[in-house]
Short mmCIF file of C-alpha atoms in Angstrom, two decimals:
data_model
loop_
_atom_site.label_atom_id
_atom_site.label_comp_id
_atom_site.label_asym_id
_atom_site.label_seq_id
_atom_site.Cartn_x
_atom_site.Cartn_y
_atom_site.Cartn_z
CA MET A 7 0.00 0.00 0.00
CA SER A 8 1.89 3.00 -1.23
CA HIS A 9 -0.83 5.51 -0.55
CA TYR A 10 -3.46 5.58 2.16
CA VAL A 11 -6.96 5.80 0.68
CA VAL A 12 -9.08 7.94 2.98
CA PRO A 13 -12.62 6.52 3.31
CA PRO A 14 -15.45 8.85 2.21
CA SER A 15 -16.98 8.79 5.70
CA VAL A 16 -13.98 10.81 6.92
CA TYR A 17 -14.66 13.45 4.27
CA VAL A 18 -18.35 13.63 5.16
CA LYS A 19 -17.57 14.02 8.88
CA ALA A 20 -15.07 16.76 8.08
CA ALA A 21 -17.68 18.57 5.97
CA ILE A 22 -20.24 18.35 8.79
CA ALA A 23 -17.69 19.74 11.25
CA LEU A 24 -16.95 22.61 8.85
CA ALA A 25 -20.66 23.38 8.43
CA VAL A 26 -21.13 23.52 12.21
CA LEU A 27 -18.10 25.80 12.62
CA MET A 28 -19.37 28.05 9.84
CA ALA A 29 -22.77 28.43 11.54
CA LEU A 30 -20.91 29.12 14.79
CA THR A 31 -18.81 31.90 13.28
CA ILE A 32 -21.90 33.75 11.98
CA PHE A 33 -23.71 33.24 15.30
CA ALA A 34 -20.70 34.53 17.25
CA ALA A 35 -20.42 37.62 15.04
CA PHE A 36 -23.84 38.86 16.20
CA ILE A 37 -23.00 38.61 19.90
CA ASP A 38 -21.27 41.60 21.42
CA MET A 39 -18.03 40.35 22.93
CA GLY A 40 -16.18 43.63 22.54
CA SER A 41 -12.61 43.19 21.47
CA MET A 42 -12.98 39.41 21.72
CA ASN A 43 -15.17 39.21 18.58
CA PRO A 44 -12.32 39.13 16.07
CA VAL A 45 -10.35 36.76 18.31
CA VAL A 46 -13.27 34.30 18.43
CA ALA A 47 -13.84 34.61 14.67
CA MET A 48 -10.18 33.92 13.89
CA THR A 49 -10.03 31.01 16.33
CA ILE A 50 -12.97 29.38 14.54
CA SER A 51 -11.35 30.07 11.14
CA VAL A 52 -8.10 28.47 12.26
CA ALA A 53 -10.06 25.45 13.48
CA LYS A 54 -11.75 25.19 10.07
CA ALA A 55 -8.41 25.48 8.28
CA VAL A 56 -6.96 22.71 10.47
CA VAL A 57 -9.91 20.42 9.63
CA ILE A 58 -9.44 21.11 5.90
CA VAL A 59 -5.67 20.56 5.99
CA LEU A 60 -5.81 17.39 8.12
CA PHE A 61 -8.74 15.60 6.49
CA PHE A 62 -9.57 17.06 3.08
CA MET A 63 -5.89 17.43 2.23
CA ASN A 64 -5.04 14.08 3.86
CA VAL A 65 -2.16 15.50 5.89
CA LYS A 66 -3.25 13.44 8.89
CA TYR A 67 -2.38 10.31 6.92
CA SER A 68 0.81 11.67 5.36
CA SER A 69 4.48 11.09 6.06
CA ARG A 70 6.39 13.09 8.67
CA LEU A 71 8.29 14.87 5.93
CA THR A 72 4.98 16.18 4.57
CA TRP A 73 4.11 17.44 8.04
CA VAL A 74 7.37 19.40 8.06
CA PHE A 75 6.59 21.01 4.70
CA VAL A 76 3.03 21.88 5.73
CA GLY A 77 4.14 23.16 9.11
CA GLY A 78 6.85 25.27 7.49
CA GLY A 79 4.32 26.85 5.17
CA PHE A 80 2.06 27.93 7.99
CA PHE A 81 4.86 28.74 10.43
CA TRP A 82 5.76 31.59 8.08
CA LEU A 83 2.44 33.23 8.97
CA ILE A 84 3.31 33.12 12.66
CA ILE A 85 6.60 34.87 11.90
CA LEU A 86 4.84 37.46 9.73
CA PHE A 87 2.07 38.38 12.16
CA GLY A 88 4.10 37.76 15.28
CA MET A 89 6.70 40.30 14.26
CA LEU A 90 4.45 42.75 12.45
CA MET A 91 1.77 43.32 15.05
CA PRO A 92 3.91 44.11 18.11
CA ASP A 93 5.44 46.86 16.02
CA TYR A 94 2.18 48.41 14.79
CA VAL A 95 0.32 48.03 18.06
CA SER A 96 3.06 49.66 20.09
CA ARG A 97 3.66 52.62 17.79
CA ASP A 98 2.84 56.14 18.99
CA TRP A 99 1.92 55.04 22.49
CA GLN A 100 3.25 58.23 23.96
CA HIS A 101 1.11 60.38 21.69
CA GLN A 102 -2.17 58.55 21.21
CA GLY A 103 -2.77 56.63 24.39
CA GLN A 104 -3.73 52.99 24.09
CA PRO A 105 -4.94 51.94 20.62
CA TRP A 106 -7.29 49.28 21.97
CA ALA A 107 -9.03 51.87 24.19
CA VAL A 108 -9.57 54.21 21.24
CA THR A 109 -11.26 51.51 19.14
CA GLN A 110 -14.13 51.19 21.61
CA GLN A 111 -16.37 54.20 21.40
CA GLN A 112 -18.01 53.67 24.78
CA ALA A 113 -14.64 53.56 26.49
CA PRO A 114 -14.26 56.34 29.08
CA ALA A 115 -11.89 59.08 28.10
CA HIS A 116 -9.13 58.22 30.51
CA THR A 117 -6.39 58.92 28.00
CA PRO A 118 -4.07 61.33 29.77
CA GLU A 119 -3.21 64.55 28.08
CA ALA A 120 0.27 64.69 26.72
CA PRO A 121 2.40 66.52 29.24
CA ALA A 122 3.16 70.08 28.30
CA PRO A 123 6.70 70.50 27.05
CA GLN A 124 8.99 71.72 29.75
CA PRO A 125 10.42 75.12 29.01
CA MET B 21 6.41 4.67 -7.10
CA GLU B 22 6.05 5.57 -3.46
CA GLN B 23 8.88 8.05 -3.78
CA GLN B 24 7.22 9.61 -6.82
CA THR B 25 3.99 10.08 -4.90
CA GLU B 26 5.82 11.58 -1.95
CA SER B 27 7.78 14.06 -4.04
CA ALA B 28 4.66 15.13 -5.95
CA ILE B 29 2.90 15.86 -2.65
CA LEU B 30 5.90 17.72 -1.25
CA GLY B 31 6.25 19.75 -4.44
CA MET B 32 2.61 20.75 -4.25
CA TRP B 33 3.02 21.81 -0.63
CA LEU B 34 6.02 23.93 -1.58
CA PHE B 35 3.84 25.67 -4.16
CA LEU B 36 1.09 26.12 -1.57
CA ALA B 37 3.65 27.50 0.91
CA GLN B 38 4.40 30.35 -1.45
CA GLU B 39 0.66 30.85 -1.97
CA ILE B 40 0.40 31.18 1.82
CA MET B 41 3.09 33.86 1.68
CA PHE B 42 1.22 35.69 -1.09
CA PHE B 43 -2.11 35.76 0.72
CA GLY B 44 -0.36 36.24 4.06
CA GLY B 45 0.98 39.58 2.85
CA LEU B 46 -2.52 40.70 1.90
CA PHE B 47 -3.90 39.64 5.27
CA ALA B 48 -1.08 41.53 6.97
CA ALA B 49 -2.02 44.73 5.09
CA TYR B 50 -5.64 44.16 6.09
CA LEU B 51 -4.72 43.71 9.75
CA VAL B 52 -2.56 46.82 9.96
CA TYR B 53 -5.26 49.07 8.50
CA ARG B 54 -8.04 47.48 10.49
CA PHE B 55 -6.14 48.41 13.66
CA LYS B 56 -5.61 51.90 12.31
CA TYR B 57 -9.15 52.60 11.04
CA PRO B 58 -11.56 50.34 12.95
CA GLU B 59 -14.55 52.57 12.21
CA ALA B 60 -13.98 52.52 8.44
CA TRP B 61 -13.69 48.73 8.58
CA ALA B 62 -16.98 48.38 10.49
CA ALA B 63 -18.77 50.76 8.11
CA GLY B 64 -17.36 49.03 5.02
CA SER B 65 -18.21 45.55 6.28
CA GLU B 66 -21.78 46.76 6.95
CA GLU B 67 -22.19 47.34 3.19
CA LEU B 68 -21.37 43.73 2.27
CA ASN B 69 -24.16 41.21 1.75
CA ILE B 70 -23.82 38.70 4.56
CA THR B 71 -26.40 36.32 3.03
CA LEU B 72 -24.53 36.02 -0.26
CA GLY B 73 -21.24 35.69 1.61
CA ALA B 74 -22.58 32.89 3.80
CA PHE B 75 -24.15 31.20 0.76
CA ASN B 76 -20.82 31.24 -1.02
CA THR B 77 -19.09 29.85 2.07
CA VAL B 78 -21.46 26.87 1.98
CA VAL B 79 -20.96 26.47 -1.79
CA LEU B 80 -17.18 26.29 -1.33
CA LEU B 81 -17.51 23.91 1.61
CA VAL B 82 -19.65 21.50 -0.41
CA SER B 83 -17.31 21.84 -3.41
CA SER B 84 -14.40 20.84 -1.17
CA LEU B 85 -16.36 17.75 -0.16
CA THR B 86 -17.12 16.80 -3.77
CA MET B 87 -13.48 17.41 -4.68
CA ALA B 88 -12.36 15.06 -1.90
CA MET B 89 -14.93 12.53 -3.14
CA SER B 90 -13.52 12.70 -6.66
CA VAL B 91 -10.05 11.98 -5.26
CA HIS B 92 -11.49 8.90 -3.59
CA ALA B 93 -13.24 7.86 -6.80
CA ALA B 94 -9.97 8.21 -8.72
CA GLN B 95 -8.05 6.19 -6.11
CA THR B 96 -10.58 3.35 -6.24
CA GLY B 97 -10.86 3.43 -10.04
CA LYS B 98 -14.54 4.40 -10.21
CA GLN B 99 -14.54 6.21 -13.52
CA LYS B 100 -18.15 7.37 -13.66
CA ARG B 101 -18.19 8.57 -10.07
CA LEU B 102 -14.97 10.47 -10.72
CA ILE B 103 -16.42 12.31 -13.71
CA SER B 104 -19.69 13.19 -11.97
CA PHE B 105 -17.91 14.46 -8.84
CA LEU B 106 -15.53 16.54 -10.95
CA PHE B 107 -18.48 18.03 -12.81
CA LEU B 108 -20.25 18.74 -9.51
CA THR B 109 -17.15 20.49 -8.13
CA LEU B 110 -16.85 22.54 -11.30
CA ALA B 111 -20.53 23.54 -11.14
CA LEU B 112 -20.17 24.63 -7.50
CA GLY B 113 -17.03 26.62 -8.33
CA LEU B 114 -18.85 28.40 -11.15
CA THR B 115 -21.82 29.06 -8.83
CA PHE B 116 -19.43 30.79 -6.45
CA LEU B 117 -18.11 32.99 -9.27
CA VAL B 118 -21.61 33.91 -10.48
CA VAL B 119 -22.65 34.96 -6.97
CA LYS B 120 -19.42 36.94 -6.67
CA TYR B 121 -20.24 38.69 -9.95
CA PHE B 122 -23.61 39.83 -8.61
CA GLU B 123 -21.96 41.04 -5.40
CA TYR B 124 -19.43 43.08 -7.38
CA LYS B 125 -22.22 44.45 -9.57
CA ALA B 126 -24.14 45.65 -6.50
CA LYS B 127 -20.99 47.36 -5.16
CA TRP B 128 -20.56 49.11 -8.51
CA GLU B 129 -24.15 50.37 -8.45
CA HIS B 130 -23.83 51.54 -4.83
CA HIS B 131 -20.73 53.61 -5.65
CA LEU B 132 -18.56 51.42 -3.46
CA VAL B 133 -15.87 50.71 -6.04
CA PRO B 134 -12.77 52.73 -5.11
CA GLY B 135 -12.24 55.65 -7.45
CA SER B 136 -13.58 59.14 -8.08
CA ASN B 137 -17.22 58.03 -7.74
CA PHE B 138 -16.72 56.34 -4.39
CA VAL B 139 -19.10 57.50 -1.69
CA ILE B 140 -20.23 55.65 1.41
CA HIS B 141 -23.36 56.56 3.39
CA SER B 142 -23.08 54.64 6.62
CA LYS B 143 -26.08 54.62 8.96
CA MET B 144 -24.07 53.37 11.88
CA PHE B 145 -21.07 55.64 11.29
CA PRO B 146 -22.35 58.77 9.48
CA ASP B 147 -19.04 60.58 9.92
CA VAL B 148 -16.85 57.74 8.73
CA ASP B 149 -13.80 58.89 6.78
CA GLN B 150 -14.40 58.42 3.04
CA ALA B 151 -10.75 57.78 2.20
CA HIS B 152 -10.33 55.21 4.96
CA SER B 153 -13.50 53.39 3.86
CA GLN B 154 -12.18 53.43 0.34
CA LEU B 155 -9.10 51.63 1.63
CA PHE B 156 -11.34 48.90 3.05
CA PHE B 157 -12.90 48.44 -0.36
CA VAL B 158 -9.52 48.45 -2.11
CA LEU B 159 -8.55 45.51 0.09
CA TYR B 160 -11.99 43.91 -0.32
CA PHE B 161 -11.76 43.97 -4.10
CA PHE B 162 -8.11 42.96 -4.25
CA MET B 163 -8.39 40.08 -1.80
CA THR B 164 -11.69 38.67 -3.12
CA GLY B 165 -10.51 39.37 -6.68
CA MET B 166 -7.30 37.40 -6.15
CA HIS B 167 -9.34 34.64 -4.55
CA ALA B 168 -11.76 34.66 -7.51
CA LEU B 169 -8.81 34.49 -9.92
CA HIS B 170 -7.65 31.36 -8.08
CA MET B 171 -11.17 29.96 -8.46
CA VAL B 172 -11.06 30.61 -12.22
CA ILE B 173 -7.70 28.81 -12.47
CA GLY B 174 -9.13 25.98 -10.36
CA ALA B 175 -12.12 25.71 -12.72
CA GLY B 176 -9.70 25.45 -15.65
CA LEU B 177 -7.79 22.68 -13.87
CA LEU B 178 -11.06 20.83 -13.22
CA ILE B 179 -11.96 20.99 -16.92
CA TRP B 180 -8.52 19.56 -17.69
CA LEU B 181 -9.13 16.69 -15.23
CA ILE B 182 -12.56 16.02 -16.75
CA VAL B 183 -11.03 15.77 -20.23
CA LEU B 184 -8.38 13.36 -18.91
CA ALA B 185 -11.01 11.32 -17.09
CA TYR B 186 -13.02 10.96 -20.29
CA LYS B 187 -9.87 9.62 -21.94
CA ASN B 188 -9.64 6.99 -19.17
CA TYR B 189 -6.33 8.45 -18.04
CA PHE B 190 -6.84 7.78 -14.32
CA THR B 191 -6.29 4.41 -12.70
CA PRO B 192 -5.89 3.36 -9.05
CA GLN B 193 -2.13 3.60 -9.71
CA ARG B 194 -2.29 6.92 -11.54
CA PHE B 195 -4.44 9.52 -9.77
CA MET B 196 -1.92 12.09 -8.50
CA LYS B 197 -3.22 14.83 -10.82
CA VAL B 198 -6.66 14.62 -9.19
CA GLU B 199 -5.16 14.62 -5.71
CA LEU B 200 -2.92 17.63 -6.35
CA VAL B 201 -5.66 19.72 -7.98
CA GLY B 202 -7.67 18.75 -4.90
CA PHE B 203 -4.95 20.23 -2.66
CA TYR B 204 -5.11 23.46 -4.63
CA TRP B 205 -8.91 23.54 -4.47
CA HIS B 206 -8.93 23.00 -0.70
CA PHE B 207 -6.30 25.70 -0.25
CA VAL B 208 -8.50 28.20 -2.10
CA ASP B 209 -11.31 27.14 0.24
CA ILE B 210 -9.08 27.86 3.26
CA VAL B 211 -8.41 31.39 1.98
CA TRP B 212 -12.15 32.00 1.80
CA VAL B 213 -12.59 30.57 5.32
CA PHE B 214 -10.51 33.55 6.53
CA LEU B 215 -11.83 36.12 4.07
CA PHE B 216 -15.47 35.57 5.01
CA PRO B 217 -15.33 36.58 8.72
CA LEU B 218 -12.66 39.22 8.11
CA LEU B 219 -14.62 41.03 5.42
CA TYR B 220 -18.30 40.28 6.08
CA LEU B 221 -18.47 39.94 9.87
CA VAL B 222 -16.41 42.87 11.18
CA HIS B 223 -18.98 44.67 13.30
CA ARG B 224 -22.33 42.89 13.17
CA HIS B 225 -23.25 42.97 16.85
CA VAL B 226 -25.01 46.29 17.47
#
């Protein structure tokens, strides 16, 4: 057996799981969770991507070398976002206060005024 | 034979890795500007048709299932099943593109295509910055457009597979072409899995 033939029942189960997750992501979008909304949405999307990669793309039944190639492909994204976001999020802190506080309109205006320049 | 199969799969994953880099860059641009202009993102997302977006998500999900089924049919040498599943996948892919066309058409009529005629009237954010909203739609059209281009290429590959299947090319020993096009098709589905919540579901809870 040179190649594992995945039974169709696996594909059907994966599709059902994806349908449930898709319904969940729409449902979650209409609940107000504040800044957690995008986090929940992305968590569900990552879960869907994992289901697709493991079962539809047969990676679960593939060799270890394939796992390395797949992992390398996605690890790049962690490098990209992991290094990009700390930079953007932490820019201009001294001038604009906290960016996550500004994004919520109902947030109280506790952003301190910039100190007057010392003569 | 086993080594051939393995190297074909690894080669395909290398190709997909650079596709991940390509779309990753677009998602990075999206993320940076969403942090910068959250209001424009919420207002722009409000203009998108969530029903059509969800419908297309289901269409792609089912097409991924039929694609996986055609791989199985090819592996087990079921010629007729293979052809019908390939046709089904192609039909679903084309359905996605037709729906996308009507979505684009509506954006054009609502003056939401970036350019000199762009104007957004947001009920929720009446004072939203026009230029920043335009940026949302630049990314919307570029990201969904690139995704749609991948769908068109995928449809072409499916037609190629159907022609080969009619010529009885595929056997239980020779099915790698179906499997690798399947990888590509599922990857395009994964891109949409992220595009849908990021574009259509930004600020729905008010």
